[in-house]
């Protein structure tokens, strides 16, 4: 069961990184001034991956 917890933690961290990169793309200099479709997709995907990781991490 430890394997699922490890995968969950990895997914949680990766999801948070994707989410933050998408939300902060313009201030980091990797995106345009408008919140575009790639940022929206990245934000949603990052949130979903983070939630899946959280569920796997907290699952008994």
Coordinates of C-alpha atoms in Angstrom, one line a residue:
X1 CA 0.0 0.0 0.0
X2 CA 3.0 2.3 0.4
X3 CA 3.3 2.5 -3.4
X4 CA 0.0 4.2 -3.9
X5 CA 0.9 6.7 -1.2
X6 CA 4.2 7.5 -2.9
X7 CA 2.4 7.9 -6.2
X8 CA -0.2 10.1 -4.5
X9 CA 2.5 12.4 -3.1
X10 CA 4.2 12.7 -6.5
X11 CA 0.9 13.5 -8.2
X12 CA 0.1 16.0 -5.6
X13 CA 3.4 17.9 -6.0
X14 CA 3.3 17.7 -9.8
X15 CA -0.3 19.0 -9.8
X16 CA 0.5 21.9 -7.6
X17 CA 3.6 22.8 -9.7
X18 CA 1.5 22.7 -12.9
X19 CA -1.3 24.7 -11.2
X20 CA 1.1 27.4 -10.0
X21 CA 3.0 27.7 -13.3
X22 CA -0.3 28.1 -15.1
X23 CA -1.6 30.7 -12.7
X24 CA 1.7 32.6 -12.5
X25 CA 2.7 32.3 -16.2
X26 CA 2.6 36.1 -16.9
X27 CA 4.5 37.2 -13.7
X28 CA 7.1 34.5 -14.4
X29 CA 7.5 35.7 -18.0
X30 CA 6.3 32.5 -19.7
X31 CA 2.8 33.7 -20.7
X32 CA 1.0 36.7 -22.2
X33 CA -0.8 39.4 -20.2
X34 CA -4.2 37.8 -20.8
X35 CA -5.3 34.6 -19.1
X36 CA -5.5 32.4 -22.2
X37 CA -6.7 28.9 -23.1
X38 CA -3.4 27.2 -22.3
X39 CA -3.4 28.8 -18.8
X40 CA -7.0 27.7 -18.3
X41 CA -6.2 24.2 -19.4
X42 CA -3.1 24.0 -17.2
X43 CA -4.9 25.4 -14.2
X44 CA -7.7 22.8 -14.5
X45 CA -5.3 19.9 -15.3
X46 CA -3.0 20.9 -12.4
X47 CA -6.0 21.1 -10.0
X48 CA -7.3 17.7 -11.1
X49 CA -3.9 16.0 -10.8
X50 CA -3.4 17.6 -7.4
X51 CA -6.8 16.4 -6.1
X52 CA -6.1 12.8 -7.4
X53 CA -2.8 12.9 -5.7
X54 CA -4.4 14.1 -2.5
X55 CA -7.0 11.4 -2.6
X56 CA -4.4 8.7 -3.2
X57 CA -2.2 10.1 -0.3
X58 CA -5.1 10.2 2.2
X59 CA -6.6 6.9 1.2
X60 CA -6.2 4.2 3.8

